[in-house]
Short mmCIF file of C-alpha atoms in Angstrom, two decimals:
data_model
loop_
_atom_site.label_atom_id
_atom_site.label_comp_id
_atom_site.label_asym_id
_atom_site.label_seq_id
_atom_site.Cartn_x
_atom_site.Cartn_y
_atom_site.Cartn_z
CA MET A 1 -5.99 6.08 -103.16
CA VAL A 2 -3.30 5.71 -101.31
CA PRO A 3 0.18 6.01 -103.31
CA HIS A 4 1.82 2.52 -103.80
CA ALA A 5 4.55 2.45 -101.89
CA GLN A 6 5.28 -1.12 -100.66
CA PRO A 7 8.70 -0.97 -98.54
CA SER A 8 11.68 -1.77 -100.85
CA LEU A 9 12.95 -5.69 -99.99
CA SER A 10 15.93 -6.89 -100.13
CA ALA A 11 16.32 -10.94 -101.98
CA ALA A 12 16.38 -12.74 -99.07
CA SER A 13 14.06 -10.69 -96.93
CA ALA A 14 11.39 -12.47 -95.26
CA THR A 15 9.12 -9.85 -94.16
CA PRO A 16 9.24 -6.00 -95.50
CA THR A 17 10.66 -3.69 -93.42
CA PRO A 18 8.65 -0.38 -92.74
CA THR A 19 10.25 3.19 -94.21
CA ALA A 20 7.76 5.49 -92.82
CA THR A 21 4.87 5.88 -90.36
CA PRO A 22 2.11 4.25 -90.21
CA THR A 23 -1.13 6.01 -91.92
CA GLN A 24 -4.76 4.08 -91.98
CA CYS A 25 -5.13 4.10 -95.22
CA GLN A 26 -8.53 4.85 -97.62
CA LEU A 27 -8.24 1.24 -100.33
CA ARG A 28 -10.11 0.35 -103.49
CA VAL A 29 -9.85 -2.42 -104.40
CA LEU A 30 -10.45 -4.65 -107.67
CA ILE A 31 -11.62 -8.24 -107.82
CA VAL A 32 -10.29 -9.72 -111.65
CA HIS A 33 -12.32 -12.92 -111.66
CA THR A 34 -14.08 -15.47 -114.94
CA GLU A 35 -17.14 -15.98 -113.34
CA LEU A 36 -19.40 -17.07 -115.88
CA SER A 37 -22.19 -17.13 -113.45
CA GLY A 38 -21.34 -13.27 -112.75
CA PRO A 39 -19.84 -11.35 -110.74
CA PRO A 40 -18.45 -12.62 -107.29
CA THR A 41 -20.48 -10.99 -105.07
CA ALA A 42 -19.82 -13.18 -101.62
CA ILE A 43 -15.91 -12.33 -102.00
CA HIS A 44 -16.89 -8.75 -103.18
CA ASP A 45 -19.31 -8.18 -99.88
CA GLN A 46 -16.57 -9.51 -97.26
CA ILE A 47 -13.71 -7.00 -98.68
CA ALA A 48 -16.80 -3.80 -98.33
CA ARG A 49 -16.94 -4.91 -94.40
CA GLU A 50 -13.45 -4.47 -93.98
CA GLN A 51 -12.27 -1.37 -92.40
CA GLY A 52 -10.65 1.94 -94.88
CA VAL A 53 -11.73 -0.46 -98.00
CA THR A 54 -13.93 2.66 -99.41
CA GLU A 55 -14.53 1.22 -103.26
CA VAL A 56 -14.67 -2.75 -104.40
CA GLU A 57 -15.30 -3.27 -108.27
CA PHE A 58 -14.92 -6.10 -110.80
CA TRP A 59 -13.80 -6.87 -113.54
CA ASP A 60 -14.39 -9.90 -116.12
CA ALA A 61 -11.37 -11.19 -117.46
CA HIS A 62 -13.14 -14.19 -119.33
CA ARG A 63 -14.20 -11.32 -121.40
CA SER A 64 -10.95 -8.85 -121.75
CA THR A 65 -7.50 -8.71 -119.61
CA PRO A 66 -7.49 -5.29 -117.96
CA THR A 67 -4.25 -2.81 -118.78
CA LEU A 68 -1.90 -1.47 -116.91
CA GLN A 69 -3.68 1.70 -116.82
CA VAL A 70 -6.70 0.12 -114.92
CA LEU A 71 -5.11 -1.53 -112.58
CA GLN A 72 -3.31 1.19 -111.28
CA GLN A 73 -6.28 3.32 -110.18
CA TYR A 74 -6.53 0.40 -107.65
CA ASP A 75 -4.83 -0.22 -104.17
CA ILE A 76 -4.65 -4.35 -104.35
CA VAL A 77 -5.84 -6.37 -107.16
CA PHE A 78 -7.23 -9.52 -106.00
CA ALA A 79 -7.43 -12.10 -109.49
CA PHE A 80 -8.38 -15.59 -109.55
CA ASP A 81 -10.28 -18.29 -112.09
CA ALA A 82 -13.59 -19.04 -111.13
CA GLY A 83 -14.33 -22.07 -113.26
CA GLY A 84 -14.43 -20.49 -117.08
CA ASP A 85 -11.17 -19.37 -118.64
CA TRP A 86 -8.98 -16.22 -118.67
CA ASN A 87 -9.50 -14.38 -121.96
CA ASP A 88 -5.54 -13.79 -122.61
CA PRO A 89 -3.70 -16.26 -119.94
CA LEU A 90 -0.24 -15.08 -121.02
CA ALA A 91 -1.58 -11.31 -120.37
CA MET A 92 -2.93 -11.52 -117.44
CA GLY A 93 0.14 -12.57 -115.91
CA ASN A 94 2.45 -9.89 -117.57
CA VAL A 95 -0.17 -7.01 -116.17
CA LEU A 96 -0.10 -8.17 -112.52
CA ALA A 97 3.74 -8.69 -112.46
CA ASP A 98 4.00 -4.74 -114.86
CA TYR A 99 1.03 -3.65 -111.81
CA GLU A 100 3.21 -5.68 -109.26
CA ASP A 101 6.73 -4.18 -110.04
CA GLY A 102 4.76 -0.37 -110.29
CA GLY A 103 4.11 -1.23 -106.23
CA GLY A 104 0.34 -3.13 -106.81
CA VAL A 105 -0.77 -5.30 -103.88
CA VAL A 106 -1.62 -8.41 -106.31
CA VAL A 107 -3.30 -11.42 -104.40
CA VAL A 108 -4.48 -14.47 -106.43
CA GLY A 109 -6.31 -17.09 -105.99
CA ASP A 110 -7.41 -20.71 -107.50
CA ALA A 111 -7.60 -22.35 -110.10
CA ALA A 112 -4.33 -20.01 -111.44
CA TRP A 113 -2.15 -22.85 -110.23
CA TYR A 114 -4.89 -25.52 -111.89
CA ASN A 115 -2.31 -26.78 -114.56
CA TYR A 116 -5.07 -27.73 -117.10
CA TYR A 117 -6.18 -25.52 -120.43
CA HIS A 118 -6.41 -21.96 -120.01
CA TRP A 119 -7.03 -21.94 -116.60
CA TYR A 120 -3.89 -21.27 -114.22
CA LEU A 121 -2.16 -18.07 -115.16
CA GLU A 122 1.12 -17.45 -117.34
CA GLY A 123 3.43 -14.64 -118.77
CA ARG A 124 5.85 -13.04 -116.19
CA TRP A 125 3.59 -13.25 -112.85
CA MET A 126 3.68 -17.38 -113.02
CA PHE A 127 7.10 -18.11 -114.62
CA ASP A 128 9.53 -15.53 -113.41
CA GLY A 129 9.68 -15.76 -110.08
CA TYR A 130 6.18 -13.98 -108.60
CA SER A 131 4.05 -16.74 -107.87
CA PRO A 132 4.14 -18.78 -103.98
CA TYR A 133 2.78 -21.39 -105.66
CA GLY A 134 3.63 -23.71 -108.56
CA LEU A 135 1.13 -25.25 -111.02
CA THR A 136 -0.66 -28.62 -109.95
CA ILE A 137 -2.56 -31.10 -111.77
CA GLN A 138 -4.08 -32.11 -108.29
CA ASN A 139 -7.31 -31.09 -106.74
CA LEU A 140 -8.79 -31.51 -102.80
CA TYR A 141 -12.45 -31.81 -103.28
CA ASP A 142 -13.21 -32.38 -99.43
CA PHE A 143 -14.03 -29.44 -96.85
CA ASN A 144 -10.85 -28.37 -95.01
CA THR A 145 -10.04 -26.02 -92.07
CA ALA A 146 -6.76 -24.09 -92.52
CA CYS A 147 -4.13 -24.13 -89.43
CA ILE A 148 -3.17 -20.72 -89.11
CA ILE A 149 0.57 -20.99 -88.75
CA ASP A 150 1.76 -17.74 -87.89
CA LYS A 151 -0.60 -15.98 -85.78
CA SER A 152 1.09 -12.96 -85.52
CA HIS A 153 2.07 -12.31 -89.11
CA PRO A 154 -0.33 -8.93 -90.55
CA LEU A 155 -1.48 -11.28 -93.26
CA MET A 156 -3.38 -12.99 -89.99
CA ALA A 157 -4.44 -9.92 -87.92
CA GLY A 158 -8.39 -10.52 -86.80
CA VAL A 159 -8.62 -13.51 -88.50
CA ASN A 160 -10.16 -16.24 -87.18
CA GLU A 161 -11.16 -18.83 -89.20
CA LEU A 162 -10.23 -20.25 -92.90
CA THR A 163 -12.22 -22.87 -94.67
CA ALA A 164 -12.59 -24.36 -98.10
CA GLN A 165 -13.22 -27.10 -100.42
CA ASN A 166 -12.26 -28.01 -103.68
CA ARG A 167 -8.32 -26.68 -103.11
CA ASN A 168 -5.33 -27.53 -105.37
CA GLY A 169 -2.53 -29.00 -104.32
CA VAL A 170 -0.12 -26.80 -104.77
CA THR A 171 3.30 -26.99 -103.37
CA LEU A 172 5.54 -23.72 -101.79
CA ALA A 173 7.66 -21.80 -104.95
CA SER A 174 11.68 -21.26 -103.87
CA GLU A 175 11.59 -18.51 -100.92
CA ALA A 176 8.55 -18.71 -100.46
CA THR A 177 6.99 -18.87 -97.43
CA ALA A 178 3.37 -19.92 -95.57
CA VAL A 179 1.02 -18.47 -93.00
CA ALA A 180 -1.50 -20.76 -93.06
CA LEU A 181 -1.74 -24.76 -93.95
CA TRP A 182 -4.42 -26.69 -94.96
CA THR A 183 -4.47 -30.03 -92.31
CA ASP A 184 -3.69 -32.53 -95.56
CA GLY A 185 -0.60 -30.73 -96.43
CA PRO A 186 -0.72 -27.88 -98.66
CA PRO A 187 -0.50 -24.20 -98.07
CA ALA A 188 -3.57 -22.12 -97.81
CA VAL A 189 -2.24 -18.66 -97.65
CA ALA A 190 1.63 -17.57 -98.38
CA TYR A 191 3.56 -15.01 -99.73
CA LYS A 192 6.81 -14.21 -102.01
CA THR A 193 9.03 -11.46 -102.58
CA ASN A 194 10.49 -10.97 -106.63
CA ASN A 195 12.21 -7.47 -107.54
CA ASP A 196 12.23 -6.34 -104.37
CA ARG A 197 7.89 -6.38 -104.07
CA MET A 198 6.11 -9.52 -102.38
CA ALA A 199 2.99 -11.13 -103.60
CA VAL A 200 -0.42 -13.25 -101.72
CA GLY A 201 -1.08 -16.01 -103.10
CA ILE A 202 -4.92 -17.86 -101.81
CA ASN A 203 -5.18 -21.65 -102.27
CA ALA A 204 -9.05 -21.26 -101.98
CA PRO A 205 -12.23 -21.08 -104.37
CA LEU A 206 -13.37 -18.23 -103.55
CA GLY A 207 -15.90 -17.45 -106.22
CA ASN A 208 -20.20 -18.36 -106.81
CA THR A 209 -19.75 -21.85 -105.80
CA GLY A 210 -19.91 -21.29 -102.37
CA GLU A 211 -16.77 -23.58 -101.40
CA PHE A 212 -15.51 -21.08 -98.84
CA SER A 213 -16.44 -19.30 -95.50
CA ALA A 214 -14.69 -17.17 -93.16
CA ASP A 215 -12.13 -14.66 -93.38
CA TRP A 216 -11.04 -14.64 -96.56
CA GLY A 217 -11.64 -11.21 -97.54
CA ARG A 218 -10.02 -9.97 -94.62
CA VAL A 219 -7.16 -11.71 -95.94
CA ILE A 220 -6.80 -9.86 -98.73
CA VAL A 221 -7.60 -6.23 -97.23
CA ASN A 222 -4.44 -7.06 -94.65
CA ALA A 223 -2.30 -7.47 -97.96
CA GLY A 224 -3.34 -4.25 -98.35
CA ARG A 225 -2.35 -2.26 -94.92
CA TRP A 226 0.51 -4.51 -94.82
CA LEU A 227 2.72 -4.42 -98.14
CA LEU A 228 0.79 -0.29 -97.78
CA ASN A 229 1.79 0.42 -94.64
CA CYS A 230 -1.29 1.25 -93.13
CA GLY A 231 -0.60 0.32 -89.72
CA PRO A 232 -1.98 -2.42 -88.02
CA LEU A 233 -5.96 -3.44 -88.26
CA PRO A 234 -8.45 -0.71 -86.67
CA THR A 235 -9.81 -1.81 -83.18
CA PRO A 236 -13.72 -2.12 -83.78
CA ALA A 237 -16.04 -0.13 -81.18
CA PRO A 238 -16.92 -2.54 -78.33
CA THR A 239 -20.39 -4.23 -79.17
CA PRO A 240 -22.85 -2.22 -77.27
CA THR A 241 -25.44 -4.14 -74.44
CA PRO A 242 -28.72 -4.87 -75.45
CA THR A 243 -31.12 -2.44 -73.60
CA PRO A 244 -34.27 -4.91 -72.53
CA GLY A 245 -36.81 -4.73 -73.82
CA VAL A 246 -40.93 -5.58 -73.96
CA CYS A 247 -41.87 -8.49 -76.45
CA GLN A 248 -45.36 -9.64 -77.49
CA LEU A 249 -44.81 -13.84 -76.86
CA ARG A 250 -47.03 -16.19 -77.95
CA VAL A 251 -46.58 -19.58 -76.91
CA LEU A 252 -47.94 -23.09 -78.04
CA ILE A 253 -47.60 -26.28 -76.36
CA ALA A 254 -48.71 -29.21 -78.51
CA TYR A 255 -49.29 -32.53 -76.77
CA SER A 256 -50.92 -35.75 -76.62
CA ASP A 257 -51.02 -36.68 -73.00
CA TYR A 258 -54.05 -39.26 -71.81
CA ALA A 259 -53.41 -37.86 -68.46
CA LEU A 260 -56.49 -35.55 -67.50
CA ASP A 261 -55.07 -33.62 -64.66
CA PHE A 262 -51.78 -32.50 -66.47
CA GLU A 263 -52.04 -28.50 -66.36
CA PRO A 264 -50.70 -26.09 -69.61
CA ASP A 265 -51.16 -23.50 -67.49
CA ALA A 266 -47.88 -24.49 -64.94
CA LEU A 267 -45.12 -24.09 -67.71
CA ALA A 268 -46.16 -20.25 -68.49
CA PRO A 269 -44.64 -17.69 -66.13
CA PRO A 270 -46.47 -16.02 -63.35
CA ASN A 271 -46.33 -12.74 -66.01
CA ILE A 272 -48.88 -14.26 -68.71
CA ALA A 273 -52.45 -14.64 -67.10
CA ARG A 274 -54.55 -15.81 -70.16
CA THR A 275 -54.77 -18.63 -71.67
CA ARG A 276 -56.90 -20.62 -74.41
CA HIS A 277 -57.76 -24.66 -74.45
CA CYS A 278 -58.12 -26.38 -77.04
CA ALA A 279 -60.76 -28.96 -77.04
CA GLY A 280 -59.93 -33.09 -77.48
CA ARG A 281 -59.12 -35.17 -75.08
CA LEU A 282 -55.31 -35.84 -77.29
CA PHE A 283 -54.65 -32.21 -78.36
CA ARG A 284 -54.82 -29.08 -76.02
CA CYS A 285 -53.26 -25.77 -76.39
CA LEU A 286 -51.63 -23.33 -74.11
CA GLU A 287 -51.43 -19.56 -75.44
CA ARG A 288 -50.89 -16.34 -73.68
CA HIS A 289 -51.23 -12.78 -74.70
CA PRO A 290 -50.36 -10.32 -72.27
CA PRO A 291 -46.71 -8.46 -72.69
CA ALA A 292 -43.81 -9.87 -70.69
CA VAL A 293 -40.27 -8.57 -70.56
CA CYS A 294 -37.66 -9.43 -72.82
CA THR A 295 -33.46 -9.77 -71.90
CA LYS A 296 -33.48 -8.90 -76.09
CA PRO A 297 -35.21 -5.98 -77.24
CA VAL A 298 -37.53 -6.75 -80.62
#
């Protein structure tokens, strides 16, 4: 695990200033969720595919609240309310603030700002200036694709698209900065500095309901790469050009043509020699079996 070493920030700083040479981090991620249907595997798998991620684990915060000692075993904590309520929203908010104060990377998602029952976070993280968004009672149910307004920002490195539905109508907290906006107004991704540390807010539901797609896992990992000074996103190896292979092709032409002079053989490539015609005036078929050269291996 990479030691927590977020760069020191002044209260007025918009972005952290690196104080050390970037290194390629080995990142451990904890997903703290309230899913009632089981662990949120889709966002888990997105995160796990990112380069540099060595471990992704779950904590069910509907059943219990993780301690600071548990969180400190991980480089990034992604916490979100996926429909079940927090076991203790006050304790959850306090421990996230403690973890962030100690240098941990905190990313929080929906519906941590939805001001209903115990769905929203409480404690220091929500009410002492850590959260990039304020509470809201508004839901935006329609599908939307976010506009990335700062493609050069480290949070957006390698991010091509962000889509989701059933979002919250949040507004930016004081001194928070958005790097992506939903086209109907609210921020989609934002960050905020507090006590010389920084947190990231994702305004999208990333649970098992499948109301999201695209590159959300990369945004979460980018937060760790950025705030732990891991350097830029590694350049992926070029995709090799497929070597032509040999396929076994079977072709069926089904038609209802009264013209008896129609010949299906004319539609077949010359390197396929055998045909079979089905009996019947209104239905014939063409089936050819010898191998043909393909552009993609099978």
